[in-house]
PDB file of C-alpha atoms in Angstrom:
ATOM      1  CA  MET A   1      -5.608  28.868   8.564  1.00  0.00           C
ATOM      2  CA  ALA A   2      -7.930  27.999  11.435  1.00  0.00           C
ATOM      3  CA  ARG A   3      -6.027  26.329  14.232  1.00  0.00           C
ATOM      4  CA  LYS A   4      -7.160  22.937  15.522  1.00  0.00           C
ATOM      5  CA  ALA A   5     -10.198  22.930  13.246  1.00  0.00           C
ATOM      6  CA  LYS A   6      -9.832  19.514  11.613  1.00  0.00           C
ATOM      7  CA  LEU A   7      -8.940  15.903  12.254  1.00  0.00           C
ATOM      8  CA  ALA A   8      -6.738  13.480  10.311  1.00  0.00           C
ATOM      9  CA  VAL A   9      -7.051   9.709  10.042  1.00  0.00           C
ATOM     10  CA  VAL A  10      -3.917   7.833   8.970  1.00  0.00           C
ATOM     11  CA  ALA A  11      -3.801   4.216   7.790  1.00  0.00           C
ATOM     12  CA  GLY A  12      -0.399   2.586   7.498  1.00  0.00           C
ATOM     13  CA  SER A  13       0.897   4.810  10.272  1.00  0.00           C
ATOM     14  CA  THR A  14       3.784   2.518  11.256  1.00  0.00           C
ATOM     15  CA  GLY A  15       5.156   2.199   7.732  1.00  0.00           C
ATOM     16  CA  LEU A  16       7.993   4.121   6.120  1.00  0.00           C
ATOM     17  CA  VAL A  17       5.885   7.081   4.967  1.00  0.00           C
ATOM     18  CA  GLY A  18       3.164   6.865   7.596  1.00  0.00           C
ATOM     19  CA  SER A  19       5.638   7.082  10.463  1.00  0.00           C
ATOM     20  CA  ARG A  20       7.073  10.278   8.916  1.00  0.00           C
ATOM     21  CA  LEU A  21       3.608  11.679   8.314  1.00  0.00           C
ATOM     22  CA  LEU A  22       2.337  11.383  11.895  1.00  0.00           C
ATOM     23  CA  PRO A  23       4.632  14.043  13.452  1.00  0.00           C
ATOM     24  CA  LEU A  24       3.993  16.385  10.509  1.00  0.00           C
ATOM     25  CA  LEU A  25       0.246  16.144  11.078  1.00  0.00           C
ATOM     26  CA  ALA A  26       0.609  16.497  14.856  1.00  0.00           C
ATOM     27  CA  ASP A  27       2.554  19.729  14.298  1.00  0.00           C
ATOM     28  CA  ALA A  28       0.190  21.043  11.622  1.00  0.00           C
ATOM     29  CA  PRO A  29      -1.913  23.925  12.948  1.00  0.00           C
ATOM     30  CA  GLU A  30      -5.089  22.823  11.175  1.00  0.00           C
ATOM     31  CA  TYR A  31      -5.389  19.449  12.910  1.00  0.00           C
ATOM     32  CA  GLY A  32      -6.548  19.204  16.479  1.00  0.00           C
ATOM     33  CA  ARG A  33      -6.232  15.411  16.567  1.00  0.00           C
ATOM     34  CA  VAL A  34      -4.620  12.638  14.532  1.00  0.00           C
ATOM     35  CA  VAL A  35      -6.143   9.150  14.643  1.00  0.00           C
ATOM     36  CA  ALA A  36      -3.572   6.526  13.657  1.00  0.00           C
ATOM     37  CA  LEU A  37      -4.852   3.128  12.563  1.00  0.00           C
ATOM     38  CA  ALA A  38      -2.198   0.613  13.585  1.00  0.00           C
ATOM     39  CA  ARG A  39      -1.859  -2.963  14.791  1.00  0.00           C
ATOM     40  CA  HIS A  40       1.235  -2.195  16.873  1.00  0.00           C
ATOM     41  CA  GLU A  41       2.404   0.555  19.185  1.00  0.00           C
ATOM     42  CA  LEU A  42       3.487   3.799  17.569  1.00  0.00           C
ATOM     43  CA  ALA A  43       6.961   5.292  17.646  1.00  0.00           C
ATOM     44  CA  GLU A  44       5.368   8.705  18.180  1.00  0.00           C
ATOM     45  CA  ASP A  45       4.097   9.316  21.717  1.00  0.00           C
ATOM     46  CA  ARG A  46       2.250  12.597  21.346  1.00  0.00           C
ATOM     47  CA  ALA A  47      -0.893  13.917  23.006  1.00  0.00           C
ATOM     48  CA  GLU A  48      -2.276  14.860  19.582  1.00  0.00           C
ATOM     49  CA  ILE A  49      -1.969  11.289  18.246  1.00  0.00           C
ATOM     50  CA  GLU A  50      -4.436   8.562  19.179  1.00  0.00           C
ATOM     51  CA  ARG A  51      -3.863   4.960  18.131  1.00  0.00           C
ATOM     52  CA  ARG A  52      -6.798   2.755  17.188  1.00  0.00           C
ATOM     53  CA  ASP A  53      -6.897  -0.813  15.988  1.00  0.00           C
ATOM     54  CA  ALA A  54      -6.388  -1.190  12.233  1.00  0.00           C
ATOM     55  CA  ASP A  55      -9.419  -3.417  11.713  1.00  0.00           C
ATOM     56  CA  PHE A  56     -10.386  -2.706   8.114  1.00  0.00           C
ATOM     57  CA  ASP A  57     -13.274  -5.167   8.235  1.00  0.00           C
ATOM     58  CA  HIS A  58     -14.988  -3.083  10.925  1.00  0.00           C
ATOM     59  CA  LEU A  59     -13.958   0.530  10.301  1.00  0.00           C
ATOM     60  CA  ALA A  60     -17.467   1.845  10.903  1.00  0.00           C
ATOM     61  CA  THR A  61     -17.184   0.514  14.457  1.00  0.00           C
ATOM     62  CA  VAL A  62     -13.554   1.494  15.070  1.00  0.00           C
ATOM     63  CA  LEU A  63     -14.217   5.047  13.843  1.00  0.00           C
ATOM     64  CA  ALA A  64     -17.882   5.351  14.829  1.00  0.00           C
ATOM     65  CA  ASP A  65     -17.382   8.607  16.753  1.00  0.00           C
ATOM     66  CA  LEU A  66     -15.951  10.322  13.676  1.00  0.00           C
ATOM     67  CA  CYS A  67     -18.843   9.710  11.308  1.00  0.00           C
ATOM     68  CA  ASP A  68     -20.365  13.167  11.833  1.00  0.00           C
ATOM     69  CA  LEU A  69     -17.179  15.131  11.131  1.00  0.00           C
ATOM     70  CA  GLY A  70     -17.558  14.963   7.372  1.00  0.00           C
ATOM     71  CA  GLU A  71     -15.663  17.757   5.662  1.00  0.00           C
ATOM     72  CA  ARG A  72     -13.605  18.482   8.790  1.00  0.00           C
ATOM     73  CA  LEU A  73     -11.770  15.208   8.286  1.00  0.00           C
ATOM     74  CA  ASP A  74      -8.863  14.283   5.974  1.00  0.00           C
ATOM     75  CA  VAL A  75      -7.971  10.630   5.413  1.00  0.00           C
ATOM     76  CA  TYR A  76      -4.384   9.642   4.608  1.00  0.00           C
ATOM     77  CA  CYS A  77      -3.795   6.145   3.224  1.00  0.00           C
ATOM     78  CA  CYS A  78      -0.169   4.998   3.516  1.00  0.00           C
ATOM     79  CA  LEU A  79      -0.930   1.287   3.352  1.00  0.00           C
ATOM     80  CA  GLY A  80       1.464  -0.963   1.495  1.00  0.00           C
ATOM     81  CA  THR A  81       3.326  -4.225   1.750  1.00  0.00           C
ATOM     82  CA  THR A  82       5.441  -6.482  -0.457  1.00  0.00           C
ATOM     83  CA  LEU A  83       4.843  -9.919  -1.887  1.00  0.00           C
ATOM     84  CA  ARG A  84       7.623 -11.268   0.306  1.00  0.00           C
ATOM     85  CA  ALA A  85       6.180  -9.765   3.489  1.00  0.00           C
ATOM     86  CA  ALA A  86       2.592 -10.681   2.621  1.00  0.00           C
ATOM     87  CA  GLY A  87       3.481 -14.269   1.771  1.00  0.00           C
ATOM     88  CA  SER A  88       1.167 -14.660  -1.221  1.00  0.00           C
ATOM     89  CA  ARG A  89      -0.460 -12.684  -4.010  1.00  0.00           C
ATOM     90  CA  ALA A  90      -3.832 -12.958  -2.291  1.00  0.00           C
ATOM     91  CA  ALA A  91      -2.451 -11.574   0.982  1.00  0.00           C
ATOM     92  CA  PHE A  92      -0.686  -8.759  -0.864  1.00  0.00           C
ATOM     93  CA  ARG A  93      -3.870  -7.817  -2.681  1.00  0.00           C
ATOM     94  CA  ARG A  94      -5.826  -7.846   0.570  1.00  0.00           C
ATOM     95  CA  VAL A  95      -3.571  -5.108   1.996  1.00  0.00           C
ATOM     96  CA  ASP A  96      -2.822  -3.021  -1.076  1.00  0.00           C
ATOM     97  CA  HIS A  97      -6.273  -3.230  -2.635  1.00  0.00           C
ATOM     98  CA  ASP A  98      -8.967  -4.487  -0.266  1.00  0.00           C
ATOM     99  CA  PHE A  99      -7.901  -2.572   2.846  1.00  0.00           C
ATOM    100  CA  VAL A 100      -7.385   0.602   0.816  1.00  0.00           C
ATOM    101  CA  LEU A 101     -10.868   0.364  -0.663  1.00  0.00           C
ATOM    102  CA  ALA A 102     -12.405  -0.383   2.735  1.00  0.00           C
ATOM    103  CA  LEU A 103     -10.868   2.836   4.068  1.00  0.00           C
ATOM    104  CA  ALA A 104     -11.958   4.782   0.983  1.00  0.00           C
ATOM    105  CA  ARG A 105     -15.530   3.514   1.190  1.00  0.00           C
ATOM    106  CA  TRP A 106     -15.686   4.612   4.816  1.00  0.00           C
ATOM    107  CA  ALA A 107     -14.302   8.028   3.838  1.00  0.00           C
ATOM    108  CA  GLY A 108     -16.875   8.332   1.081  1.00  0.00           C
ATOM    109  CA  ALA A 109     -19.736   7.240   3.312  1.00  0.00           C
ATOM    110  CA  ILE A 110     -19.050   9.963   5.883  1.00  0.00           C
ATOM    111  CA  ARG A 111     -18.257  12.525   3.144  1.00  0.00           C
ATOM    112  CA  ALA A 112     -14.717  13.106   4.367  1.00  0.00           C
ATOM    113  CA  ARG A 113     -13.112  16.222   2.949  1.00  0.00           C
ATOM    114  CA  ARG A 114     -10.256  14.464   1.163  1.00  0.00           C
ATOM    115  CA  LEU A 115      -8.601  11.068   0.688  1.00  0.00           C
ATOM    116  CA  LEU A 116      -4.855  11.119   0.036  1.00  0.00           C
ATOM    117  CA  PHE A 117      -3.426   7.802  -1.144  1.00  0.00           C
ATOM    118  CA  ILE A 118       0.110   6.573  -1.794  1.00  0.00           C
ATOM    119  CA  SER A 119       0.241   4.427  -4.923  1.00  0.00           C
ATOM    120  CA  ALA A 120       3.427   3.806  -6.904  1.00  0.00           C
ATOM    121  CA  ILE A 121       5.171   4.849 -10.074  1.00  0.00           C
ATOM    122  CA  GLY A 122       4.159   2.512 -12.876  1.00  0.00           C
ATOM    123  CA  ALA A 123       0.674   1.834 -11.492  1.00  0.00           C
ATOM    124  CA  ASP A 124      -1.336   0.406 -14.386  1.00  0.00           C
ATOM    125  CA  ALA A 125      -4.328  -1.907 -14.263  1.00  0.00           C
ATOM    126  CA  GLN A 126      -3.166  -3.460 -17.574  1.00  0.00           C
ATOM    127  CA  SER A 127       0.417  -4.077 -16.449  1.00  0.00           C
ATOM    128  CA  ARG A 128       1.909  -7.558 -16.689  1.00  0.00           C
ATOM    129  CA  VAL A 129       3.750  -6.836 -13.438  1.00  0.00           C
ATOM    130  CA  PHE A 130       1.542  -8.004 -10.570  1.00  0.00           C
ATOM    131  CA  TYR A 131       2.585  -5.201  -8.178  1.00  0.00           C
ATOM    132  CA  ASN A 132       1.923  -2.455 -10.744  1.00  0.00           C
ATOM    133  CA  ARG A 133      -1.326  -4.083 -11.832  1.00  0.00           C
ATOM    134  CA  VAL A 134      -2.744  -4.181  -8.298  1.00  0.00           C
ATOM    135  CA  LYS A 135      -1.744  -0.558  -7.743  1.00  0.00           C
ATOM    136  CA  GLY A 136      -3.425   0.434 -11.001  1.00  0.00           C
ATOM    137  CA  GLU A 137      -6.583  -1.528 -10.212  1.00  0.00           C
ATOM    138  CA  THR A 138      -6.707   0.147  -6.807  1.00  0.00           C
ATOM    139  CA  GLU A 139      -6.378   3.596  -8.348  1.00  0.00           C
ATOM    140  CA  ASP A 140      -9.181   2.855 -10.828  1.00  0.00           C
ATOM    141  CA  ALA A 141     -11.437   1.562  -8.053  1.00  0.00           C
ATOM    142  CA  LEU A 142     -10.795   4.670  -5.942  1.00  0.00           C
ATOM    143  CA  ARG A 143     -11.715   6.967  -8.815  1.00  0.00           C
ATOM    144  CA  ALA A 144     -15.031   5.140  -9.179  1.00  0.00           C
ATOM    145  CA  LEU A 145     -16.039   5.874  -5.582  1.00  0.00           C
ATOM    146  CA  PRO A 146     -18.116   8.929  -4.566  1.00  0.00           C
ATOM    147  CA  LEU A 147     -15.271  10.788  -2.844  1.00  0.00           C
ATOM    148  CA  ASN A 148     -15.285  14.536  -2.281  1.00  0.00           C
ATOM    149  CA  SER A 149     -11.628  14.787  -3.283  1.00  0.00           C
ATOM    150  CA  LEU A 150      -8.950  12.230  -4.152  1.00  0.00           C
ATOM    151  CA  VAL A 151      -5.195  12.808  -4.358  1.00  0.00           C
ATOM    152  CA  ILE A 152      -2.904   9.999  -5.529  1.00  0.00           C
ATOM    153  CA  ALA A 153       0.858  10.138  -4.968  1.00  0.00           C
ATOM    154  CA  ARG A 154       3.017   7.972  -7.222  1.00  0.00           C
ATOM    155  CA  PRO A 155       6.505   7.778  -5.696  1.00  0.00           C
ATOM    156  CA  SER A 156       9.422   5.882  -7.143  1.00  0.00           C
ATOM    157  CA  LEU A 157      11.601   3.783  -4.839  1.00  0.00           C
ATOM    158  CA  LEU A 158      11.228   5.091  -1.285  1.00  0.00           C
ATOM    159  CA  ASP A 159      14.416   6.175   0.451  1.00  0.00           C
ATOM    160  CA  GLY A 160      14.471   5.872   4.235  1.00  0.00           C
ATOM    161  CA  ASP A 161      15.314   3.565   7.094  1.00  0.00           C
ATOM    162  CA  ARG A 162      12.757   0.834   7.680  1.00  0.00           C
ATOM    163  CA  PRO A 163      12.424  -1.159  10.907  1.00  0.00           C
ATOM    164  CA  GLN A 164      12.261  -4.313   8.785  1.00  0.00           C
ATOM    165  CA  ILE A 165      14.789  -5.247   6.107  1.00  0.00           C
ATOM    166  CA  ARG A 166      13.603  -5.301   2.493  1.00  0.00           C
ATOM    167  CA  LEU A 167      16.623  -6.725   0.709  1.00  0.00           C
ATOM    168  CA  GLY A 168      15.441  -5.903  -2.806  1.00  0.00           C
ATOM    169  CA  GLU A 169      14.785  -2.269  -1.953  1.00  0.00           C
ATOM    170  CA  ARG A 170      18.068  -1.946  -0.055  1.00  0.00           C
ATOM    171  CA  LEU A 171      20.067  -3.260  -3.010  1.00  0.00           C
ATOM    172  CA  ALA A 172      18.200  -1.007  -5.440  1.00  0.00           C
ATOM    173  CA  LEU A 173      18.870   2.041  -3.262  1.00  0.00           C
ATOM    174  CA  LEU A 174      22.560   1.183  -2.936  1.00  0.00           C
ATOM    175  CA  ALA A 175      22.757   0.994  -6.720  1.00  0.00           C
ATOM    176  CA  ALA A 176      20.772   4.198  -7.293  1.00  0.00           C
ATOM    177  CA  ARG A 177      22.348   6.526  -4.724  1.00  0.00           C
ATOM    178  CA  PRO A 178      25.679   7.024  -6.545  1.00  0.00           C
ATOM    179  CA  LEU A 179      23.676   7.887  -9.680  1.00  0.00           C
ATOM    180  CA  HIS A 180      21.173  10.087  -7.884  1.00  0.00           C
ATOM    181  CA  ALA A 181      22.118  13.332  -9.654  1.00  0.00           C
ATOM    182  CA  LEU A 182      22.130  11.597 -13.040  1.00  0.00           C
ATOM    183  CA  LEU A 183      18.698  10.039 -12.751  1.00  0.00           C
ATOM    184  CA  PRO A 184      15.732  12.116 -13.979  1.00  0.00           C
ATOM    185  CA  ALA A 185      13.418  13.388 -11.240  1.00  0.00           C
ATOM    186  CA  THR A 186      10.656  11.258 -12.701  1.00  0.00           C
ATOM    187  CA  LEU A 187      12.530   8.083 -11.703  1.00  0.00           C
ATOM    188  CA  ARG A 188      14.894   9.128  -8.907  1.00  0.00           C
ATOM    189  CA  PRO A 189      14.357   7.480  -5.480  1.00  0.00           C
ATOM    190  CA  VAL A 190      12.421   9.841  -3.216  1.00  0.00           C
ATOM    191  CA  ARG A 191      12.762  10.366   0.527  1.00  0.00           C
ATOM    192  CA  ALA A 192       9.852   9.054   2.563  1.00  0.00           C
ATOM    193  CA  VAL A 193       9.626  12.359   4.455  1.00  0.00           C
ATOM    194  CA  ASP A 194       9.190  14.193   1.139  1.00  0.00           C
ATOM    195  CA  VAL A 195       6.271  11.941   0.218  1.00  0.00           C
ATOM    196  CA  ALA A 196       4.689  12.569   3.620  1.00  0.00           C
ATOM    197  CA  ALA A 197       5.186  16.335   3.316  1.00  0.00           C
ATOM    198  CA  ALA A 198       3.745  16.352  -0.203  1.00  0.00           C
ATOM    199  CA  LEU A 199       0.554  14.741   1.084  1.00  0.00           C
ATOM    200  CA  LEU A 200       0.131  17.379   3.777  1.00  0.00           C
ATOM    201  CA  LEU A 201       0.780  20.188   1.307  1.00  0.00           C
ATOM    202  CA  ALA A 202      -1.813  18.682  -1.045  1.00  0.00           C
ATOM    203  CA  ALA A 203      -4.346  18.468   1.775  1.00  0.00           C
ATOM    204  CA  ARG A 204      -3.925  22.208   2.313  1.00  0.00           C
ATOM    205  CA  GLU A 205      -4.661  23.146  -1.283  1.00  0.00           C
ATOM    206  CA  ARG A 206      -8.158  24.084  -2.335  1.00  0.00           C
ATOM    207  CA  GLN A 207      -7.765  22.273  -5.667  1.00  0.00           C
ATOM    208  CA  PRO A 208      -4.713  19.995  -5.479  1.00  0.00           C
ATOM    209  CA  ARG A 209      -3.299  18.013  -8.357  1.00  0.00           C
ATOM    210  CA  PRO A 210      -5.212  14.731  -8.629  1.00  0.00           C
ATOM    211  CA  VAL A 211      -1.928  12.877  -9.197  1.00  0.00           C
ATOM    212  CA  LEU A 212       1.374  13.784  -7.541  1.00  0.00           C
ATOM    213  CA  ALA A 213       4.055  12.388  -9.832  1.00  0.00           C
ATOM    214  CA  ASN A 214       7.453  11.413  -8.470  1.00  0.00           C
ATOM    215  CA  ALA A 215       9.129  14.588  -9.747  1.00  0.00           C
ATOM    216  CA  HIS A 216       6.645  16.709  -7.772  1.00  0.00           C
ATOM    217  CA  LEU A 217       7.390  14.867  -4.527  1.00  0.00           C
ATOM    218  CA  HIS A 218      11.088  15.741  -4.356  1.00  0.00           C
ATOM    219  CA  GLY A 219      11.841  18.616  -1.984  1.00  0.00           C
ATOM    220  CA  ALA A 220       8.366  18.670  -0.430  1.00  0.00           C
ATOM    221  CA  ALA A 221       9.761  18.609   3.131  1.00  0.00           C
ATOM    222  CA  SER A 222      11.698  21.797   2.416  1.00  0.00           C
ATOM    223  CA  ARG A 223       8.628  23.419   0.867  1.00  0.00           C
ATOM    224  CA  LEU A 224       6.579  22.456   3.914  1.00  0.00           C
ATOM    225  CA  ALA A 225       9.173  23.913   6.278  1.00  0.00           C
ATOM    226  CA  GLN A 226       8.947  27.238   4.447  1.00  0.00           C
ATOM    227  CA  THR A 227       5.221  27.474   5.265  1.00  0.00           C
ATOM    228  CA  ARG A 228       5.795  27.490   9.019  1.00  0.00           C
TER     229      ARG A 228
END
């Protein structure tokens, strides 16, 4: 593996998975630089990580100097919010659908090597559940774009400490943890660091799985550690 040969762009870099992904990418031998799109300061203060404004309406300007990198560039999309945090269905859709597609269109336009996107278990454009429906519509829209390579991760409930409290998730995790060993891997809550590691492992594969199901995400951090 060529050292410092590529660059990674991460959207949603201050979120639960994105914040775990940044140090993994900074330590990865293939990336010489990691560009983190964020509206706030990053927890990671590393020379390899550069923060830029997460302005999804003007990505071509924010990332103008990267447009010639093409297949040397991997794009990681860890964007995601909740209805409660967004405040309305329209605001939720703007983050989980519109911003994701804006990033993907930019990646397609510059012929980025790969787009790796975190969706959710149950994503289905025909779902009656608004959250699942938006995730499914986003997946369908991504597949319709002219991307070199697309990898979609579909985690179950994410397990990890968030800076902000999500009461619904916290209660669900408290209920699920005692039953962890009894739940099938397809449904079991998954650690955020495992989702992050699974994305990096997929980026390294020549022909990765197009969809990383929840069962495949478990234990990815351990598998990544074994490659070092």
